[in-house]
PDB file of C-alpha atoms and ligand atoms in Angstrom:
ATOM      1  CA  UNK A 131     -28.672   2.093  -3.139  1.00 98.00           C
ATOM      2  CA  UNK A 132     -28.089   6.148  -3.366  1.00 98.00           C
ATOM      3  CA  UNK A 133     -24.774   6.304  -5.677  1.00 98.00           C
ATOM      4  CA  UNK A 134     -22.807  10.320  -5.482  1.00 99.00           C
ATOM      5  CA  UNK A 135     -20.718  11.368  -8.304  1.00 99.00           C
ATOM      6  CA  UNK A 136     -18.456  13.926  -7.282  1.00 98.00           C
ATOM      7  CA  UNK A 137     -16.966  14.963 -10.961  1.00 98.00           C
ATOM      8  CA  UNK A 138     -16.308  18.083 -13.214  1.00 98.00           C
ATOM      9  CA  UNK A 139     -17.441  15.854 -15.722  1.00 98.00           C
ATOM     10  CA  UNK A 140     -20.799  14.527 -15.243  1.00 98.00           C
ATOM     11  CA  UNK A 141     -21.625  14.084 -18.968  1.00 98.00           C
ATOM     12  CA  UNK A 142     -19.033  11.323 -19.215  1.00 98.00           C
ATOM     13  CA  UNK A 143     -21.838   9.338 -17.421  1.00 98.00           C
ATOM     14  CA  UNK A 144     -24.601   9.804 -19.643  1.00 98.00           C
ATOM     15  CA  UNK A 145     -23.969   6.698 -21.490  1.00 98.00           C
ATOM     16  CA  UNK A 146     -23.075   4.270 -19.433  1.00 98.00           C
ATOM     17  CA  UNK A 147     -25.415   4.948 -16.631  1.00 98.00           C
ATOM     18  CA  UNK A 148     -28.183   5.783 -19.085  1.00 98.00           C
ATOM     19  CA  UNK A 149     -27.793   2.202 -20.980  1.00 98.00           C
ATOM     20  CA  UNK A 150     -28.581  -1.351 -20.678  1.00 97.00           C
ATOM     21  CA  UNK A 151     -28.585  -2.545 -16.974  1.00 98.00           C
ATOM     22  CA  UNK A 152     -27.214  -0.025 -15.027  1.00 98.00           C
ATOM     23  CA  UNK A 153     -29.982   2.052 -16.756  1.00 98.00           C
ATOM     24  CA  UNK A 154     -32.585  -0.727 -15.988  1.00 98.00           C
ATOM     25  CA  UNK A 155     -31.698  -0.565 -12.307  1.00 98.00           C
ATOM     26  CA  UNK A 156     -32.371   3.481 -11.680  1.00 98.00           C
ATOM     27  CA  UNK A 157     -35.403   2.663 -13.786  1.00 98.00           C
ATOM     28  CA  UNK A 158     -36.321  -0.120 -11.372  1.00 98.00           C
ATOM     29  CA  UNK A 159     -35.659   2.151  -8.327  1.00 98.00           C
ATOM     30  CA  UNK A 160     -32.896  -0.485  -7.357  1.00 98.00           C
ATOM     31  CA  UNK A 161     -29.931   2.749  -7.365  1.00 98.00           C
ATOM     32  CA  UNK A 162     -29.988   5.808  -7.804  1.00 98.00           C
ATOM     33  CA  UNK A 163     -27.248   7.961  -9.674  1.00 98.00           C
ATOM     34  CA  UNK A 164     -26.738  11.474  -8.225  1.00 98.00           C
ATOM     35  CA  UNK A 165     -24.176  14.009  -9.275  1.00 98.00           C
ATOM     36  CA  UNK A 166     -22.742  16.540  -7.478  1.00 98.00           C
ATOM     37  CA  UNK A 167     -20.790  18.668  -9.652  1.00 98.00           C
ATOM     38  CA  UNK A 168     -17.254  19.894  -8.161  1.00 98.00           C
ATOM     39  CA  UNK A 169     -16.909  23.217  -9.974  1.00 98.00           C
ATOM     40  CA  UNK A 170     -20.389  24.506  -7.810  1.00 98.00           C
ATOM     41  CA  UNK A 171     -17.791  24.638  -5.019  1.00 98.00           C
ATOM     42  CA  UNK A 172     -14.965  25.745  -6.248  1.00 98.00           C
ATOM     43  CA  UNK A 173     -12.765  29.075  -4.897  1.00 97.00           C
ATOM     44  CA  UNK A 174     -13.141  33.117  -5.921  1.00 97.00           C
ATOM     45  CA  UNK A 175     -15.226  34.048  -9.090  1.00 97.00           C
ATOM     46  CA  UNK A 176     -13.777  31.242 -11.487  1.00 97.00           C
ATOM     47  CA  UNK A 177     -14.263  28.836  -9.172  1.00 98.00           C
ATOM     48  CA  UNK A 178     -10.997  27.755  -9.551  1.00 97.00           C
ATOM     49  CA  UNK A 179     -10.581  23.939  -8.116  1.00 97.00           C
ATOM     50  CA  UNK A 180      -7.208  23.231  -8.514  1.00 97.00           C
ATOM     51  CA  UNK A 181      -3.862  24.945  -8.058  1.00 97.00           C
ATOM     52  CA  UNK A 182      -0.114  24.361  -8.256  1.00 96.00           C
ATOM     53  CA  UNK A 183       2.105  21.628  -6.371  1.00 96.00           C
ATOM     54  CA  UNK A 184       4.204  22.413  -3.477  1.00 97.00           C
ATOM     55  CA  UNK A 185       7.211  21.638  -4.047  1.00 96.00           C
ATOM     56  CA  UNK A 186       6.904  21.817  -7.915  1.00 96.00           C
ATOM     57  CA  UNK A 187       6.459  19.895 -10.457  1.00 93.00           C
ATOM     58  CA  UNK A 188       3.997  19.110 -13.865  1.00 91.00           C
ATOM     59  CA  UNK A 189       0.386  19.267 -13.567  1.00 93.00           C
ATOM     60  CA  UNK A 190      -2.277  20.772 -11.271  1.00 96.00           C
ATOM     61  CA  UNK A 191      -3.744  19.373  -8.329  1.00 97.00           C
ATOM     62  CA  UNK A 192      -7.773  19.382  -6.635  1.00 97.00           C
ATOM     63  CA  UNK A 193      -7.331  21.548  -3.496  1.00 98.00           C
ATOM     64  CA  UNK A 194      -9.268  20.211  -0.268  1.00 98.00           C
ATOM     65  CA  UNK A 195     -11.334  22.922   0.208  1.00 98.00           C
ATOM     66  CA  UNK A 196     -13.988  22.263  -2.747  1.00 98.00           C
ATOM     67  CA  UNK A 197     -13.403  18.191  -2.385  1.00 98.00           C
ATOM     68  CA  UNK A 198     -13.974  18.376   0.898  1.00 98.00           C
ATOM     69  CA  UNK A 199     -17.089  20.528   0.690  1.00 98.00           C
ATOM     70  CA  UNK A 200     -18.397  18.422  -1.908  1.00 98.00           C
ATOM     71  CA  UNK A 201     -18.160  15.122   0.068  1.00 98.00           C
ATOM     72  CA  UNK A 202     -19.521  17.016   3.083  1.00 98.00           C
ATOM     73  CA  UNK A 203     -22.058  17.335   1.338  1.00 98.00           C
ATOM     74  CA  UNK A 204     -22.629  14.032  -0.071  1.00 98.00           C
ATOM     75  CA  UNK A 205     -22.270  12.741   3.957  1.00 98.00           C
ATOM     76  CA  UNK A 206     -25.302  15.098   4.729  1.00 98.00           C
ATOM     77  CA  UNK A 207     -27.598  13.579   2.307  1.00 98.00           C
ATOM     78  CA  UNK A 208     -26.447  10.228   2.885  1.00 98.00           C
ATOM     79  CA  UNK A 209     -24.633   9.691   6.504  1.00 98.00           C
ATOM     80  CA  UNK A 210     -23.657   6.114   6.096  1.00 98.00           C
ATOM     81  CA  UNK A 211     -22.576   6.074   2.564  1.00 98.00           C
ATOM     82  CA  UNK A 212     -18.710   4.756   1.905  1.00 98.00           C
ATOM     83  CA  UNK A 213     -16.755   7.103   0.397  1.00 98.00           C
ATOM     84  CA  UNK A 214     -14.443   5.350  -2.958  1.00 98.00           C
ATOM     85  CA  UNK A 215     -11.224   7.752  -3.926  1.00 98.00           C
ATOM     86  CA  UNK A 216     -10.118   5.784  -7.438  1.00 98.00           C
ATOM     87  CA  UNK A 217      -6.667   6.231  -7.275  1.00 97.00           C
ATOM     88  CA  UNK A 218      -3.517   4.342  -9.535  1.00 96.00           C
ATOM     89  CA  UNK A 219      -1.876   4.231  -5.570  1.00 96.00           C
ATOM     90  CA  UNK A 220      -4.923   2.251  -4.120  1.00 97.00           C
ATOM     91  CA  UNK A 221      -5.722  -1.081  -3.629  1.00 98.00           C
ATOM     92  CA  UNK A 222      -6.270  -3.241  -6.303  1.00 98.00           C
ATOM     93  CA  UNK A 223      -9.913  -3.285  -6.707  1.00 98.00           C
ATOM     94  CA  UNK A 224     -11.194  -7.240  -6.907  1.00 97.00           C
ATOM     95  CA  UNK A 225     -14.572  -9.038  -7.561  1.00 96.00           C
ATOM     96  CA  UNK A 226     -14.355  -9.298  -3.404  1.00 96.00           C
ATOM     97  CA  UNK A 227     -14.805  -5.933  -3.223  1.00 97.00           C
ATOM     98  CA  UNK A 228     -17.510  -5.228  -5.744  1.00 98.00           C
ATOM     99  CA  UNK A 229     -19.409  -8.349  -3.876  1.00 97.00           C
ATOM    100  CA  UNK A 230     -18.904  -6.608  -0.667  1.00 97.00           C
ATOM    101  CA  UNK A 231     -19.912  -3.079  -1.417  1.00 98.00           C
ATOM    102  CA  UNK A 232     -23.245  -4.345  -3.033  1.00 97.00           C
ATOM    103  CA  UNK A 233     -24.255  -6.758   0.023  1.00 97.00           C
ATOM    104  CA  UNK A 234     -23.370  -3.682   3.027  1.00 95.00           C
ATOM    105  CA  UNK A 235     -26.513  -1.731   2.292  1.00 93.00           C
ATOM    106  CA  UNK A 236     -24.610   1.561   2.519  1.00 98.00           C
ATOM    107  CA  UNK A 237     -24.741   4.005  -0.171  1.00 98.00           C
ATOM    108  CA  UNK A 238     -21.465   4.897  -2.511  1.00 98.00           C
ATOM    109  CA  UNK A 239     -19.700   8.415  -2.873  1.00 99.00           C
ATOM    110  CA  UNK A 240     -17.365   8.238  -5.619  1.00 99.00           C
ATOM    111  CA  UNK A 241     -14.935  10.698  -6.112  1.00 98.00           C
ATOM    112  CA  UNK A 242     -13.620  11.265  -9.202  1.00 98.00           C
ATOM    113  CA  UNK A 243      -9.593  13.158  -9.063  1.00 97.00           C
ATOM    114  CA  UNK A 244      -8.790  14.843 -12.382  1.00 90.00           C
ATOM    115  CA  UNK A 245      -5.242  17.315 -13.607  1.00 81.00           C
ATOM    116  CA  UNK A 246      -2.579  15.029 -11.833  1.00 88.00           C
ATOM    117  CA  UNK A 247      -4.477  14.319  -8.666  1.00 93.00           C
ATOM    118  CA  UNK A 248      -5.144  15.715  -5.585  1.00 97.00           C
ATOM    119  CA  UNK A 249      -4.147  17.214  -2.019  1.00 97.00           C
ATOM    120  CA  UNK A 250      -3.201  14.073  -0.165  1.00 97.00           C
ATOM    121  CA  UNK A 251      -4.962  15.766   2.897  1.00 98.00           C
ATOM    122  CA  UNK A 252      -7.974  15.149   1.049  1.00 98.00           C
ATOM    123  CA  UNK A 253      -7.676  11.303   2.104  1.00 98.00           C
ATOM    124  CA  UNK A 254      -8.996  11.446   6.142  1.00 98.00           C
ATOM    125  CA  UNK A 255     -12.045  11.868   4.343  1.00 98.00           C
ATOM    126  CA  UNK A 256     -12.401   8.607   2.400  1.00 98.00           C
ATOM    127  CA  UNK A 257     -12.683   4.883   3.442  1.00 98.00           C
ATOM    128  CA  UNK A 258     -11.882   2.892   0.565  1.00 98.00           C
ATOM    129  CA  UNK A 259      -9.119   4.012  -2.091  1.00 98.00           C
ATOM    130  CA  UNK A 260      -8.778   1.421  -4.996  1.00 98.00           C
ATOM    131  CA  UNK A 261      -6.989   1.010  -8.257  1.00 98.00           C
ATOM    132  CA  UNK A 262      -8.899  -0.324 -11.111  1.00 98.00           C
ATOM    133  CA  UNK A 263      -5.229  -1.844 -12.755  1.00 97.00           C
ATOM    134  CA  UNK A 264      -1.499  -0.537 -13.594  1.00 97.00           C
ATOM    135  CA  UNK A 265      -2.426   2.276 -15.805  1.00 96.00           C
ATOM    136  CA  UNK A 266      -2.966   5.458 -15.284  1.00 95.00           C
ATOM    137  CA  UNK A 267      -5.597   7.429 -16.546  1.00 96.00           C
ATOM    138  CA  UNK A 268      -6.647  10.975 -17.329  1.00 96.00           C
ATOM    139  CA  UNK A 269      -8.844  10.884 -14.153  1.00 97.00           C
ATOM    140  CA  UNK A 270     -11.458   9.185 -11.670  1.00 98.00           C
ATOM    141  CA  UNK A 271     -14.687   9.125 -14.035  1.00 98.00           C
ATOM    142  CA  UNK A 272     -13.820   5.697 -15.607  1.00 98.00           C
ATOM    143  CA  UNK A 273     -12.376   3.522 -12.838  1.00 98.00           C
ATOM    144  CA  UNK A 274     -15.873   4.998 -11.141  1.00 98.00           C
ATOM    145  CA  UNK A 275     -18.118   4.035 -14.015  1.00 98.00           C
ATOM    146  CA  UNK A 276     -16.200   0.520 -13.482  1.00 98.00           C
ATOM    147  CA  UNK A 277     -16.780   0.490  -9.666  1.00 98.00           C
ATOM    148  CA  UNK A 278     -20.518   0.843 -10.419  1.00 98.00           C
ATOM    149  CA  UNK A 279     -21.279  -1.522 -12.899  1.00 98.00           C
ATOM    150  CA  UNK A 280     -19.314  -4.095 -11.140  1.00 98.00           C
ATOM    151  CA  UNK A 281     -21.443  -3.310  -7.411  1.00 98.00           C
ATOM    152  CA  UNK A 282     -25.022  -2.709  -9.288  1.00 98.00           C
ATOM    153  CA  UNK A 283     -24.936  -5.718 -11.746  1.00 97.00           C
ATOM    154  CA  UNK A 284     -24.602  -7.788  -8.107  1.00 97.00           C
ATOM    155  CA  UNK A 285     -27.755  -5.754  -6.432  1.00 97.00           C
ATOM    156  CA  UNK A 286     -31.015  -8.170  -6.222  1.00 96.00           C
ATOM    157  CA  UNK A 287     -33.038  -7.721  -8.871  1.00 96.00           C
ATOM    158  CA  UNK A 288     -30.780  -6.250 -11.423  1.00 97.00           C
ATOM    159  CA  UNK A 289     -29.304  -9.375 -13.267  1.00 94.00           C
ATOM    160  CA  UNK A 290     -32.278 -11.463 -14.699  1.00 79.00           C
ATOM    161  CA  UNK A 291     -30.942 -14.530 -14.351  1.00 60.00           C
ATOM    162  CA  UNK A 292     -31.007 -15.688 -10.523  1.00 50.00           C
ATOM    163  CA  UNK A 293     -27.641 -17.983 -11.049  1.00 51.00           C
ATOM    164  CA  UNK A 294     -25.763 -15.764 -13.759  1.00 54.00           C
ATOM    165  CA  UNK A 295     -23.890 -14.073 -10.972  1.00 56.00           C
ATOM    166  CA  UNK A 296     -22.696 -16.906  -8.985  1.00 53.00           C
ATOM    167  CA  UNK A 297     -21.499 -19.468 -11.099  1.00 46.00           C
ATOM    168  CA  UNK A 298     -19.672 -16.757 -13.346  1.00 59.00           C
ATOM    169  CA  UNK A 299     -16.008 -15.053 -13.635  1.00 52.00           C
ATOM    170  CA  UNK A 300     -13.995 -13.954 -10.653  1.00 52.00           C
ATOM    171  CA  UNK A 301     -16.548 -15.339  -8.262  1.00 57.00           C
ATOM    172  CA  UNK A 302     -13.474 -15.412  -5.442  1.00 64.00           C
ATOM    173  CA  UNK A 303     -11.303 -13.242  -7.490  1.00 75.00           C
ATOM    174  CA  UNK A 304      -8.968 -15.114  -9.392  1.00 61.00           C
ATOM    175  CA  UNK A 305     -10.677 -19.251  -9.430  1.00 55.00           C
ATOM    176  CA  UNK A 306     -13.254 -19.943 -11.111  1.00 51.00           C
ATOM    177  CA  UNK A 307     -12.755 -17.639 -14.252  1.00 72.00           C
ATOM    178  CA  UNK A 308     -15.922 -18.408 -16.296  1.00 86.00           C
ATOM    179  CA  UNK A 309     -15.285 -21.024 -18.922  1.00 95.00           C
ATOM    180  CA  UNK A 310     -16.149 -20.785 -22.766  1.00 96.00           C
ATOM    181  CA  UNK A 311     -19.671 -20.719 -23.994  1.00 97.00           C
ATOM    182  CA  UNK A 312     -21.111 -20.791 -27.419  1.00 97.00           C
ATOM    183  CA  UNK A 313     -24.728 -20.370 -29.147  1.00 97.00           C
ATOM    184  CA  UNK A 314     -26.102 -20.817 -32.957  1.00 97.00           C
ATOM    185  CA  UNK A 315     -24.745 -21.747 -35.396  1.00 98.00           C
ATOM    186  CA  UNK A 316     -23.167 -25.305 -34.257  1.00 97.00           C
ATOM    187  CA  UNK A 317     -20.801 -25.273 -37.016  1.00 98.00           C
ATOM    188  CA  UNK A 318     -19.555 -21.193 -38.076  1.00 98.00           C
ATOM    189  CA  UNK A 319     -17.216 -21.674 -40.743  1.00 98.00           C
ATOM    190  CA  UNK A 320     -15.906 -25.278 -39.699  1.00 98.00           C
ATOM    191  CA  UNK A 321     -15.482 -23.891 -36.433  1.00 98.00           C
ATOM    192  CA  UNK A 322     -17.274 -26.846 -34.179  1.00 98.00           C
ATOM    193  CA  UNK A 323     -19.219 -26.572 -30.875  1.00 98.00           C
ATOM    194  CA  UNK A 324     -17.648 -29.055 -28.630  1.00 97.00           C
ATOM    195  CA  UNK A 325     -19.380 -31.958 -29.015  1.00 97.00           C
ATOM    196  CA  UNK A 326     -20.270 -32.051 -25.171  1.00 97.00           C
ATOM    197  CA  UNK A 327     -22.032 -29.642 -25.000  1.00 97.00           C
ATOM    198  CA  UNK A 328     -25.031 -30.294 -27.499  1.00 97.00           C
ATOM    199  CA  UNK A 329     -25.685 -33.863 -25.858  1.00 92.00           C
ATOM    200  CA  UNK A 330     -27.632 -32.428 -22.799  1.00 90.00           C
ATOM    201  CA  UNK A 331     -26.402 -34.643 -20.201  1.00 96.00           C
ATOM    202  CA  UNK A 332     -25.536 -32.215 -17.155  1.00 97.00           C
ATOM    203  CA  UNK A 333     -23.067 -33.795 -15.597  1.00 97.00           C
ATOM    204  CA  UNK A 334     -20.599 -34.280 -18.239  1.00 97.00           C
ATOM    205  CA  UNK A 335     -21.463 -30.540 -19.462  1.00 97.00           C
ATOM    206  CA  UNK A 336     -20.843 -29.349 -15.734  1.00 96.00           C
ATOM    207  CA  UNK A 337     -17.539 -31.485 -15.842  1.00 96.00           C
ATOM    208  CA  UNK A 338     -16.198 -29.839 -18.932  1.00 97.00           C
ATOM    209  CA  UNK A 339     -17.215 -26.540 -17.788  1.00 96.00           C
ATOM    210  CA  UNK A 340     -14.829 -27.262 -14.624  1.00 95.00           C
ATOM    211  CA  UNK A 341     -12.152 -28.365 -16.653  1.00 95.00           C
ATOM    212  CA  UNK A 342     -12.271 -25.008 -19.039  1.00 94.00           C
ATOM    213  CA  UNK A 343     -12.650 -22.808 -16.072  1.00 92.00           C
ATOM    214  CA  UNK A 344      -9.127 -21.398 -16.809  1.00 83.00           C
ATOM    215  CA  UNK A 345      -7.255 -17.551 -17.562  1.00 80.00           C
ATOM    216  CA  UNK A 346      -7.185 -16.981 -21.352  1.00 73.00           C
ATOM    217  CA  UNK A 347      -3.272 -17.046 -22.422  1.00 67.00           C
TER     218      UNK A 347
HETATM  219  N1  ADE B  35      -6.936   7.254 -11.767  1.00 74.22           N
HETATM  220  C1  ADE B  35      -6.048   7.248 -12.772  1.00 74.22           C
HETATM  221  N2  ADE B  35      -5.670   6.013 -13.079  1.00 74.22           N
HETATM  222  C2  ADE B  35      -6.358   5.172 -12.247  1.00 74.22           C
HETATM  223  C3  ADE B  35      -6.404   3.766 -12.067  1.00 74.22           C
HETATM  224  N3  ADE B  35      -5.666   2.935 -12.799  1.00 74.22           N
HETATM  225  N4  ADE B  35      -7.212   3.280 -11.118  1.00 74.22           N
HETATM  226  C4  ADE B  35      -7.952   4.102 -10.356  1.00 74.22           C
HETATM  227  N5  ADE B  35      -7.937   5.434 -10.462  1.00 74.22           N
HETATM  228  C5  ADE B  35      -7.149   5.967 -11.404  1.00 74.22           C
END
């Protein structure tokens, strides 16, 4: 899976996509990560991105022309690729929609807004506009980091455990929240693990599991 990063800030990446799994998979040849930095297209000799709001108000917003070039160009090198606008006014994004961007085979464009947001024009050009929770943040790179690490982790081959992803959290969005686990020691500081689980019969284990499969309070 080709993944674009349209960003001014493509060091706010480094990390995450350089670490642990999401690493592992580039290394594997399962994704791969490409940036495509927003400033190379920007307007005049400062390559000035962003301007004023009509109409006034705080804040700056992206103007179309360098978006748009950018995702242009992100279409060229990858025709079929869905492009993701995170946005505080989009849909709520779910584990449904993490399980269905990594099963379509199509490649992801994410586009990452930054000042206080963009030239609603900008939107003919995107197919899927999703808000990662009621908060706002200072722009698109984190809701994007969260959009891929929830799709890659999903991607064959990525996850070594074959069943880890199915039986776990938000498998059909809100059931089935994953229930409580525990490892050495059996006893930390009086603190017990249920009793249940340490006499290795399945069935009771899988029924207790069911039963605990519940939203933390
Ligand atoms: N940009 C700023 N805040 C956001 C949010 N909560 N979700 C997606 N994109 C955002």
């Amino acid at each position: 899976m080709k993944i674009q990063i349209i960003t001014l800030f493509p060091g706010m990446f480094e990390g995450v996509l350089g670490s642990s799994m999401l690493w592992k998979a580039s290394d594997r040849d399962i994704v791969s990560y490409e940036f495509i930095n927003l400033r190379d297209f920007g307007l005049g000799p400062r390559k000035q991105v962003d301007d004023n709001p009509y109409g006034g108000g705080d804040g700056m917003l992206l103007n179309p022309e360098p978006l748009i070039a950018a995702i242009e160009l992100a279409k060229k090198n990858d025709p079929e690729a869905v492009v993701i606008l995170p946005t505080p006014r989009g849909e709520t994004y779910k584990q449904s929609e993490a399980k269905e961007l990594a099963t379509t085979n199509k490649g992801l464009i994410l586009i990452c807004p930054r000042y206080e947001g963009y030239d609603e024009r900008i939107t003919d050009w995107v197919d899927r506009q999703y808000s990662i929770g009621n908060y706002v943040l200072t722009g698109g790179e984190l809701p994007a980091m969260v959009i891929i690490d929830s799709v890659v982790r999903l991607l064959p081959g990525v996850l070594g455990g074959e069943t880890s992803t199915e039986i776990e959290s938000f498998q059909n969005d809100d059931e089935n929240i994953e229930f409580p686990q525990y490892t050495r020691p059996e006893d930390f500081q009086g603190m017990k693990v249920p009793e249940v689980l340490l006499n290795g019969h399945h069935a009771e284990i899988e029924k207790w599991r069911k039963s605990h499969s519940h939203k933390a309070e």
